Amino acid sequence: MSQTTDVSVHDRILAERARYVSAGVSTPKLVVSHADGARVTDVDGRSFVDFAGGIGCQNTGHRFGPVVEAVREQLDEYLHQCFMVGVYEPYVDVCRRLAEVSPCVGETQKSILVNSGAEAVENAVKIARSATGRPAVVVFDNAFHGRTLLTMTMTAKVKPYKAGFGPFAPEVYRAPVPNPYRGVSTDDAIAGLKRLFKADVDPATVACAVLEPVQGEGGFLPMPTDYLARLQELCREHGILYVDDEVQSGVGRTGKVWAVEHYDGIEPDLLVSGKSIGGGLPLAGVTGRAEIMDAVPAGGLGGTFGGNPLSCAAAIAVLDAVTEPGFLEQATELGQTMRARLEALAARHEAIGEVRGLGPMLAFELAEQAPEQASAIVAAAFERGLLLLACGMYGNVIRLLAPLTIDAAELEEGLALLEESVDAAL
Ligand code: PLP
């Protein structure tokens, strides 16, 4: 005899999640049924405007038409090959496109494709070590580079990313970054880096410095324009490779293909891409000039699934869309609209200390360095049908990661929900 229960699908899945999925993965109450563009629908039919994008992976929106079409076509050809077993064109095509849009120094650009941002950061460090013959890595305050052993070492937040997971990888050294709102200037940050070279690590042993041009998980902190120039100068003086981690800030998120393009005269040695590049499929990459990328002997880089054909087909569609005329202009306009609304919101709420970002990669920081108010805003937004994410060392920053393709009506709906949520929570 079948038993009838009145447990909803939503509650059943969450109960099974609690029963079968590790508590080590933090999850919200959202149980997704489907998603399109800027909208996610849950299993109870509740519709949400999505300002989270699966943590910055939907710059072109959920199920972006050209991505779905490209993946469908690829499905009929082959799924997996392993690039180390059989060469396939989509992998090469992604690398060609990455070379064409690379902001890195050098004429001839090459790439490697992997599965995740963390894996790409690890590979960038391996490549930098191999190319320079040096062991040390410089990272920065507020950094987030991933959850693997090396990348969690490089990440600058103890809970939840590091506590209990040591010992950490050796030869990782941390310097300050400018944070004008909290009183750290470019001069302070440069002085901190120079002090690091005096006190802790000989710059002649540093392979690379790895920095997000707009720090993502660390609080949507854009680097001041003068800082990157001075960092680049110091790196060049000491033969240190400058690695630009654009996993979150890249693929149009700031209104340029790469955020570093906002900074005149800055040419990184290596660029790390990820997240939105796969249009919702797992893909990440490292790009840089040929002599650096070729410094690793054959077999030293790679992986079973890196540059999976489906992900590559999706990435070709994404990179084509992002580089089409009009896409970045629309993203820039989106940023202007959103910034004006956030500034008006901040003017009404003393608790909001700063609105900041670069183009449409925007956030606001709450003055109080504690997570409660941001958590209350995220919860109020969820109640009202808006998906939002907090970030920052103290969990006190609300970041906006709406699709760059969002239409005017959905944007208005999302912003109105955000305003209501902030009014209700603060
Ligand atoms: N680098 C940056 C700047 C990121 O924001 C992230 C993820 O949030 C990573 C690296 C790690 O990427 P993944 O989660 O795909 O490993």
mmCIF file of N, CA and C in Angstrom, residues 18 70 76 81 100 105 122 126 147 152 238 293 332 359 386 410 415:
data_model
loop_
_atom_site.group_PDB
_atom_site.id
_atom_site.type_symbol
_atom_site.label_atom_id
_atom_site.label_comp_id
_atom_site.label_asym_id
_atom_site.label_seq_id
_atom_site.Cartn_x
_atom_site.Cartn_y
_atom_site.Cartn_z
ATOM 1 N N ALA A 18 19.726 16.939 3.415
ATOM 2 C CA ALA A 18 20.305 16.855 4.765
ATOM 3 C C ALA A 18 20.765 15.424 5.064
ATOM 4 N N ALA A 70 24.692 25.630 -29.101
ATOM 5 C CA ALA A 70 26.043 25.085 -29.328
ATOM 6 C C ALA A 70 26.225 23.771 -28.578
ATOM 7 N N ASP A 76 25.603 15.926 -30.260
ATOM 8 C CA ASP A 76 25.471 14.954 -31.348
ATOM 9 C C ASP A 76 26.816 14.546 -31.933
ATOM 10 N N GLN A 81 36.540 13.394 -24.772
ATOM 11 C CA GLN A 81 37.663 12.776 -25.476
ATOM 12 C C GLN A 81 38.876 12.694 -24.572
ATOM 13 N N GLU A 100 42.927 36.014 -28.843
ATOM 14 C CA GLU A 100 42.492 37.238 -29.542
ATOM 15 C C GLU A 100 42.080 38.344 -28.579
ATOM 16 N N VAL A 105 50.688 40.727 -21.743
ATOM 17 C CA VAL A 105 51.835 41.216 -22.486
ATOM 18 C C VAL A 105 52.302 40.128 -23.475
ATOM 19 N N GLU A 122 45.795 27.254 -9.605
ATOM 20 C CA GLU A 122 46.894 26.307 -9.312
ATOM 21 C C GLU A 122 47.812 26.167 -10.521
ATOM 22 N N LYS A 126 51.772 26.929 -11.081
ATOM 23 C CA LYS A 126 52.712 25.918 -11.614
ATOM 24 C C LYS A 126 53.482 26.479 -12.816
ATOM 25 N N ARG A 147 39.358 26.665 -3.204
ATOM 26 C CA ARG A 147 39.264 25.821 -2.011
ATOM 27 C C ARG A 147 40.221 24.628 -2.012
ATOM 28 N N MET A 152 43.324 27.544 -1.205
ATOM 29 C CA MET A 152 42.800 27.997 0.101
ATOM 30 C C MET A 152 43.926 28.655 0.904
ATOM 31 N N HIS A 238 61.560 43.137 -10.152
ATOM 32 C CA HIS A 238 62.083 41.928 -9.496
ATOM 33 C C HIS A 238 61.910 40.655 -10.324
ATOM 34 N N MET A 293 53.877 30.104 -21.239
ATOM 35 C CA MET A 293 52.951 28.958 -21.287
ATOM 36 C C MET A 293 53.663 27.691 -21.767
ATOM 37 N N THR A 332 27.730 48.202 -19.657
ATOM 38 C CA THR A 332 28.148 49.456 -19.022
ATOM 39 C C THR A 332 26.935 50.290 -18.619
ATOM 40 N N GLY A 359 32.060 49.260 -13.384
ATOM 41 C CA GLY A 359 30.986 48.956 -14.330
ATOM 42 C C GLY A 359 29.859 48.256 -13.592
ATOM 43 N N LEU A 386 13.927 37.551 -4.676
ATOM 44 C CA LEU A 386 15.174 38.037 -5.290
ATOM 45 C C LEU A 386 16.334 37.241 -4.714
ATOM 46 N N GLU A 410 12.833 43.230 -16.008
ATOM 47 C CA GLU A 410 13.342 42.359 -14.936
ATOM 48 C C GLU A 410 14.336 43.095 -14.049
ATOM 49 N N LEU A 415 15.578 45.473 -8.902
ATOM 50 C CA LEU A 415 16.037 46.625 -8.114
ATOM 51 C C LEU A 415 14.967 47.054 -7.105
#
